[in-house]
Amino acid sequence: MIPKLLKRHSNFRASAAYLLHDVGSTETSERVAWVETRNLPISPRLDDLRRGDIAWRLMAATALDQARIKERAWDQAQEKLPKGDRKPFRNVGRKSTDFVMHITLSWAEHEGENLTRADMLEAADSLLARLGEEPGKKGGRTKSNGKKSASRIATRRQFADEHQILIVCHSDKHPHIHILINRVQPEHGVMLPTSKEHLIMSRWAQEYEESRGEILVEQRRINNQRRDQGDHWSQGTKHKPRHLYELEASNDNGEEAERIKAEQKAMDHEMAKKSRAVRQKNKKLWQALQDLEQEKRDRIKAETDALIKAAHTVVRDRFAPAFQKLYHEQEADRAAFAITEQKLTGRISNAWKQVDWKGLLARHRRSQAMKEAFGLFAGGTHQRTEALRRRHEAQTVALEKKQTAELNAAAVPIRRAALARKKLAQGWYLARRQKVQWRVARRKAGLGDAWRNRHSQRREAWKQGRNRDDNQPQRQLPSGVQTITSNDQRDRAIADHKKRMALRQKQRQKRGHDEDRGR
C-alpha cells in the first residue's frame, strides 16, 4: 500500500478533468473503472462519469459558498443561547483558498488479482476516518528558527469522512484509486485541519498492510519505529518536480550523468540557500516596518491617555467642592429627618418633603406617584427613610452626570488631535510601505532572474553532457548497422515531452477560461 498526498490547490475542475478522463484527452474515459461519492446528494442511478461531473461542481459550489455556510452555522448556534449572551457573526482570521485535497492509494500489481471494489472503498473510508482532529488543545508548530508558535484550541471533532468526497478508480497500470476531498465542511464551513497528514497516512498504511498479513514496504515500518523512539526527523524522500525528473531521465548515460546530476544538485542547493536568505530579508523588512508602525501607535495612545487623564483631573478637582457640599447637605438632611421623625408633626413634615410632586403632575406617572405618597403618609419610618435615600441618590446621580459631561467635553479636543496624529502616521506608513513593496518586488524579480539563469545553466550542462556523449565512438552491429545511441533516446523522450505539453496547451485553450481557477 502506497498512500500519496498531492499538493493542495483550489481548482476542482482541473483535478476532475484528470480523474474522469484519459491522460491527454477530455473526450475518452477508458481508464475510469468506477466512480463513488461520499456526502453528496447525487442519484446512484446516474452513470459514473455523470456522477463525477456533478460531484466536482457541487464541491466547488460549496467551497465558494464557505462564508455564507459559516454565518448560517453561527446563527443557528447563537439561537440556542440566551439573548444576552448572543454575539454577531465575525468572519475573521486568515483565509485559505486551498480547498482541494487529493490523495492516491496504490496497491502492488499482484494484489490486484483478489482486490475488489468493496476492498478499495473500505480502505479509503478507513483512511478518511483518520484524517482530522479531536477537540482539545493543540500544540504549536515548530518554526524554522526553532521556536514554537502559539497553541490553539480545537472546538469540534472534525475528520475527512464528514466532508464531500469523490473517489475514482483507474484501471491503467497498477491498481489504484484517487480520493478528491473538499476541505470545506458542508455543514459549518470550517476547513479540514491539515496537521501531520503524512505521518498519519504512514501509520495507517502500516496498519493496513499488517491487517492483510503482508508487509510490502519494510522501510516504512522501520521509519515509524524510529519515530516511536524519538527520531522525529525520519522522513521519506521529497517528490522531485516532473520537469527535473524527465530531464534527468532523458540524460541517463552512466557516470557522466551522475556527475552532472551531482553538480547541478549542489548548485541548486546553493541557489535555494540564496532564495531562503532573500525571503528572510523580506520578512525582516516587513517586520521592522510593522514594529515601527506599532511603536508609533502605542506612543500616540500613551500620550493621549496621559493628556486625557490630566484633563479629567482638572475637571474632578473643579467638581470636588460641589460633591463635598452635597455630602454635608445630605448628612444634615438625614440628621434633621431623624429628629423630626420622633413626633407626629415631624413625620407628616418628612412625608410631605418626600412626595414626588412632579410625578403627581405628570399624567403617565400620576398613578404610581399617588401610591407612593399614600405610603409615605400611612406607612412607617422605613418607607420615609427609603424615599429620603432615593432622593439623595437622585441628587448624587444628577451631579455625576454633569461631571461626566464635563469629562467627555474635556477629552474631545484631545481625541481629535490624536486622530489627526494617527492619520499623519498612517500616511507615513503607507508611503513607507510602498517603498518596502518596491524593494521586495525588486528582490523577488532578481531572484526570479537568478532562477531562470539557473535553469538555463542546468539545460546547458545537460546539453554539453550529450555533446560529449556524441563524441564517444559508437558500437556497430555485425551487419554494419549502427545501434540506437542514448542521445537518440534522449531526443525522442524530449520530443515526446514537447508533444504532450503542446497537446495539454491545446486542450486548455479548447476548454476555455476555467471559472473555478483562483477562487
CSV table of C-alpha atoms in Angstrom, one decimal, residues 133-371:
chain,number,residue,atom,x,y,z
A,133,GLU,CA,-8.5,16.0,14.8
A,134,GLU,CA,-10.4,15.6,18.1
A,135,PRO,CA,-11.4,18.7,20.2
A,136,GLY,CA,-8.9,20.0,22.7
A,137,LYS,CA,-5.7,22.0,23.0
A,138,LYS,CA,-3.3,21.6,20.1
A,139,GLY,CA,0.4,22.4,20.5
A,140,GLY,CA,2.0,25.0,18.3
A,141,ARG,CA,4.1,24.1,15.2
A,142,THR,CA,7.9,24.3,15.3
A,143,LYS,CA,9.1,27.2,13.1
A,144,SER,CA,12.2,27.4,11.1
A,145,ASN,CA,14.0,29.3,13.9
A,146,GLY,CA,13.3,26.5,16.4
A,147,LYS,CA,10.6,28.3,18.3
A,148,LYS,CA,7.1,27.1,18.6
A,149,SER,CA,4.0,29.1,17.5
A,150,ALA,CA,1.2,29.7,19.9
A,151,SER,CA,-1.0,26.7,20.7
A,152,ARG,CA,-4.7,26.7,19.7
A,153,ILE,CA,-7.9,25.2,20.9
A,154,ALA,CA,-9.9,22.8,18.6
A,155,THR,CA,-13.6,23.3,19.5
A,156,ARG,CA,-15.1,20.5,17.5
A,157,ARG,CA,-14.4,17.0,16.2
A,158,GLN,CA,-13.7,17.1,12.5
A,159,PHE,CA,-12.5,14.3,10.2
A,160,ALA,CA,-12.4,13.9,6.4
A,161,ASP,CA,-15.2,11.3,6.3
A,162,GLU,CA,-17.6,14.2,7.1
A,163,HIS,CA,-16.6,16.1,4.0
A,164,GLN,CA,-17.7,15.9,0.4
A,165,ILE,CA,-15.6,13.2,-1.4
A,166,LEU,CA,-15.1,11.9,-4.9
A,167,ILE,CA,-13.4,8.5,-5.3
A,168,VAL,CA,-12.3,7.4,-8.8
A,169,CYS,CA,-10.6,4.1,-9.6
A,170,HIS,CA,-8.3,3.8,-12.7
A,171,SER,CA,-7.7,0.6,-14.4
A,172,ASP,CA,-4.5,1.5,-16.1
A,173,LYS,CA,-1.1,0.5,-14.7
A,174,HIS,CA,-1.2,-0.9,-11.2
A,175,PRO,CA,-4.5,-0.9,-9.2
A,176,HIS,CA,-5.0,2.5,-7.5
A,177,ILE,CA,-7.8,4.9,-6.6
A,178,HIS,CA,-7.9,8.7,-6.4
A,179,ILE,CA,-9.6,10.5,-3.5
A,180,LEU,CA,-10.7,14.1,-4.0
A,181,ILE,CA,-11.7,15.8,-0.8
A,182,ASN,CA,-13.4,19.2,-0.4
A,183,ARG,CA,-11.7,20.7,2.7
A,184,VAL,CA,-14.7,23.0,3.4
A,185,GLN,CA,-17.2,21.2,5.7
A,186,PRO,CA,-20.7,21.5,4.1
A,187,GLU,CA,-22.5,22.0,7.5
A,188,HIS,CA,-20.4,24.6,9.3
A,189,GLY,CA,-17.9,25.7,6.6
A,190,VAL,CA,-14.7,25.1,8.7
A,191,MET,CA,-11.7,23.9,6.7
A,192,LEU,CA,-10.4,20.4,7.4
A,193,PRO,CA,-7.4,20.6,9.7
A,194,THR,CA,-4.3,19.5,7.9
A,195,SER,CA,-1.7,18.6,10.5
A,196,LYS,CA,0.8,15.7,10.2
A,197,GLU,CA,-1.1,14.1,7.3
A,198,HIS,CA,2.0,12.3,6.0
A,199,LEU,CA,2.7,10.7,9.4
A,200,ILE,CA,-1.0,9.7,9.8
A,201,MET,CA,-1.0,8.1,6.4
A,202,SER,CA,2.2,6.3,7.1
A,203,ARG,CA,0.9,4.8,10.3
A,204,TRP,CA,-2.4,3.9,8.6
A,205,ALA,CA,-0.6,2.2,5.7
A,206,GLN,CA,1.5,0.2,8.0
A,207,GLU,CA,-1.6,-1.0,10.0
A,208,TYR,CA,-3.4,-1.7,6.7
A,209,GLU,CA,-0.6,-4.0,5.5
A,210,GLU,CA,-0.3,-5.7,8.8
A,211,SER,CA,-4.1,-6.4,8.8
A,212,ARG,CA,-3.7,-8.1,5.4
A,213,GLY,CA,-0.8,-10.2,6.6
A,214,GLU,CA,1.8,-9.0,4.1
A,215,ILE,CA,4.4,-6.2,4.7
A,216,LEU,CA,5.4,-4.9,1.3
A,217,VAL,CA,7.1,-1.6,2.4
A,218,GLU,CA,9.6,-2.6,5.1
A,219,GLN,CA,11.3,0.8,5.2
A,220,ARG,CA,8.0,2.4,6.3
A,221,ARG,CA,7.8,0.2,9.4
A,222,ILE,CA,11.4,1.0,10.2
A,223,ASN,CA,10.8,4.7,10.0
A,224,ASN,CA,7.7,4.5,12.2
A,225,GLN,CA,9.7,2.5,14.7
A,226,ARG,CA,12.4,5.2,14.8
A,227,ARG,CA,9.7,7.9,15.2
A,228,ASP,CA,8.4,5.9,18.2
A,229,GLN,CA,11.9,6.0,19.7
A,230,GLY,CA,12.0,9.8,19.4
A,231,ASP,CA,13.6,10.3,16.0
A,232,HIS,CA,11.3,13.0,14.6
A,233,TRP,CA,13.4,13.6,11.5
A,234,SER,CA,12.9,10.2,9.9
A,235,GLN,CA,11.3,11.4,6.7
A,236,GLY,CA,10.9,10.0,3.3
A,237,THR,CA,12.4,11.3,0.1
A,238,LYS,CA,11.0,14.5,-1.3
A,239,HIS,CA,9.0,14.3,-4.5
A,240,LYS,CA,11.0,15.5,-7.4
A,241,PRO,CA,9.4,18.0,-9.9
A,242,ARG,CA,8.3,16.4,-13.1
A,243,HIS,CA,10.4,18.6,-15.4
A,244,LEU,CA,13.6,17.8,-13.4
A,245,TYR,CA,12.7,14.1,-13.4
A,246,GLU,CA,12.1,13.9,-17.1
A,247,LEU,CA,15.3,16.0,-17.8
A,248,GLU,CA,17.4,13.6,-15.8
A,249,ALA,CA,15.7,10.5,-17.1
A,250,SER,CA,16.3,11.6,-20.7
A,251,ASN,CA,20.0,12.0,-20.0
A,252,ASP,CA,20.8,8.8,-18.2
A,253,ASN,CA,24.2,7.9,-19.7
A,254,GLY,CA,26.0,6.4,-16.7
A,255,GLU,CA,28.9,8.1,-14.9
A,256,GLU,CA,28.7,11.3,-16.8
A,257,ALA,CA,25.0,11.7,-16.0
A,258,GLU,CA,25.7,11.1,-12.3
A,259,ARG,CA,28.5,13.7,-12.3
A,260,ILE,CA,26.3,16.3,-13.9
A,261,LYS,CA,23.4,15.4,-11.6
A,262,ALA,CA,25.6,15.9,-8.5
A,263,GLU,CA,27.0,19.2,-9.8
A,264,GLN,CA,23.6,20.5,-10.6
A,265,LYS,CA,22.2,19.4,-7.3
A,266,ALA,CA,24.9,21.3,-5.4
A,267,MET,CA,24.3,24.4,-7.5
A,268,ASP,CA,20.5,24.1,-6.8
A,269,HIS,CA,21.2,23.8,-3.1
A,270,GLU,CA,23.3,27.0,-3.1
A,271,MET,CA,20.6,28.8,-5.1
A,272,ALA,CA,17.9,27.6,-2.6
A,273,LYS,CA,20.0,29.0,0.2
A,274,LYS,CA,20.1,32.3,-1.5
A,275,SER,CA,16.4,32.2,-2.0
A,276,ARG,CA,15.8,31.5,1.7
A,277,ALA,CA,18.1,34.4,2.6
A,278,VAL,CA,16.2,36.7,0.3
A,279,ARG,CA,12.8,35.6,1.8
A,280,GLN,CA,14.2,36.1,5.3
A,281,LYS,CA,15.4,39.6,4.4
A,282,ASN,CA,12.0,40.5,3.1
A,283,LYS,CA,10.3,39.1,6.2
A,284,LYS,CA,12.6,41.1,8.5
A,285,LEU,CA,11.9,44.2,6.4
A,286,TRP,CA,8.2,43.8,6.7
A,287,GLN,CA,8.5,43.0,10.4
A,288,ALA,CA,10.6,46.1,11.1
A,289,LEU,CA,8.0,48.3,9.3
A,290,GLN,CA,5.2,46.7,11.4
A,291,ASP,CA,7.1,47.1,14.6
A,292,LEU,CA,7.8,50.8,13.9
A,293,GLU,CA,4.2,51.4,13.0
A,294,GLN,CA,3.0,49.7,16.2
A,295,GLU,CA,5.5,51.7,18.2
A,296,LYS,CA,4.2,55.0,16.8
A,297,ARG,CA,0.6,53.9,17.6
A,298,ASP,CA,1.5,52.9,21.1
A,299,ARG,CA,3.3,56.2,21.7
A,300,ILE,CA,0.3,58.2,20.4
A,301,LYS,CA,-2.1,56.2,22.6
A,302,ALA,CA,0.1,56.6,25.7
A,303,GLU,CA,0.5,60.4,25.2
A,304,THR,CA,-3.3,60.7,24.5
A,305,ASP,CA,-4.2,58.7,27.6
A,306,ALA,CA,-1.8,60.9,29.7
A,307,LEU,CA,-3.4,64.2,28.4
A,308,ILE,CA,-6.9,62.9,28.9
A,309,LYS,CA,-6.0,61.8,32.4
A,310,ALA,CA,-4.6,65.3,33.2
A,311,ALA,CA,-7.8,67.0,31.8
A,312,HIS,CA,-10.0,64.7,33.8
A,313,THR,CA,-8.1,65.5,37.0
A,314,VAL,CA,-8.7,69.2,36.4
A,315,VAL,CA,-12.5,68.6,35.9
A,316,ARG,CA,-12.7,66.4,39.0
A,317,ASP,CA,-10.9,69.0,41.1
A,318,ARG,CA,-13.4,71.6,39.9
A,319,PHE,CA,-16.3,69.4,40.9
A,320,ALA,CA,-14.8,68.3,44.2
A,321,PRO,CA,-16.3,71.2,46.2
A,322,ALA,CA,-19.7,70.6,44.8
A,323,PHE,CA,-19.6,66.9,45.8
A,324,GLN,CA,-18.4,67.9,49.3
A,325,LYS,CA,-21.1,70.5,49.7
A,326,LEU,CA,-23.8,67.9,48.6
A,327,TYR,CA,-22.4,65.4,51.0
A,328,HIS,CA,-22.7,67.8,54.0
A,329,GLU,CA,-26.2,68.8,53.0
A,330,GLN,CA,-27.3,65.2,52.8
A,331,GLU,CA,-25.8,64.4,56.2
A,332,ALA,CA,-27.6,67.4,57.7
A,333,ASP,CA,-30.8,66.4,56.0
A,334,ARG,CA,-30.5,62.8,57.4
A,335,ALA,CA,-29.8,64.2,60.9
A,336,ALA,CA,-32.9,66.5,60.8
A,337,PHE,CA,-35.0,63.7,59.4
A,338,ALA,CA,-34.1,61.5,62.4
A,339,ILE,CA,-35.0,64.2,64.9
A,340,THR,CA,-38.3,65.2,63.3
A,341,GLU,CA,-39.3,61.6,62.8
A,342,GLN,CA,-39.8,61.3,66.6
A,343,LYS,CA,-43.0,63.5,66.5
A,344,LEU,CA,-46.3,63.2,64.6
A,345,THR,CA,-45.9,66.6,63.1
A,346,GLY,CA,-42.4,65.8,62.1
A,347,ARG,CA,-43.4,62.6,60.4
A,348,ILE,CA,-46.0,64.5,58.5
A,349,SER,CA,-43.4,67.1,57.5
A,350,ASN,CA,-40.9,64.4,56.4
A,351,ALA,CA,-43.6,62.6,54.3
A,352,TRP,CA,-44.6,65.9,52.7
A,353,LYS,CA,-41.0,66.6,51.7
A,354,GLN,CA,-40.6,63.2,50.1
A,355,VAL,CA,-43.7,63.4,47.9
A,356,ASP,CA,-43.0,63.3,44.2
A,357,TRP,CA,-44.9,66.4,43.2
A,358,LYS,CA,-43.6,66.2,39.6
A,359,GLY,CA,-44.9,62.7,39.3
A,360,LEU,CA,-48.3,63.8,40.5
A,361,LEU,CA,-48.5,66.5,37.8
A,362,ALA,CA,-47.3,64.1,35.0
A,363,ARG,CA,-50.1,62.1,33.6
A,364,HIS,CA,-48.1,58.9,32.8
A,365,ARG,CA,-46.6,58.8,36.4
A,366,ARG,CA,-49.6,60.1,38.4
A,367,SER,CA,-51.0,56.7,39.5
A,368,GLN,CA,-47.6,55.4,40.8
A,369,ALA,CA,-46.9,58.8,42.5
A,370,MET,CA,-50.2,58.7,44.3
A,371,LYS,CA,-49.5,55.2,45.6
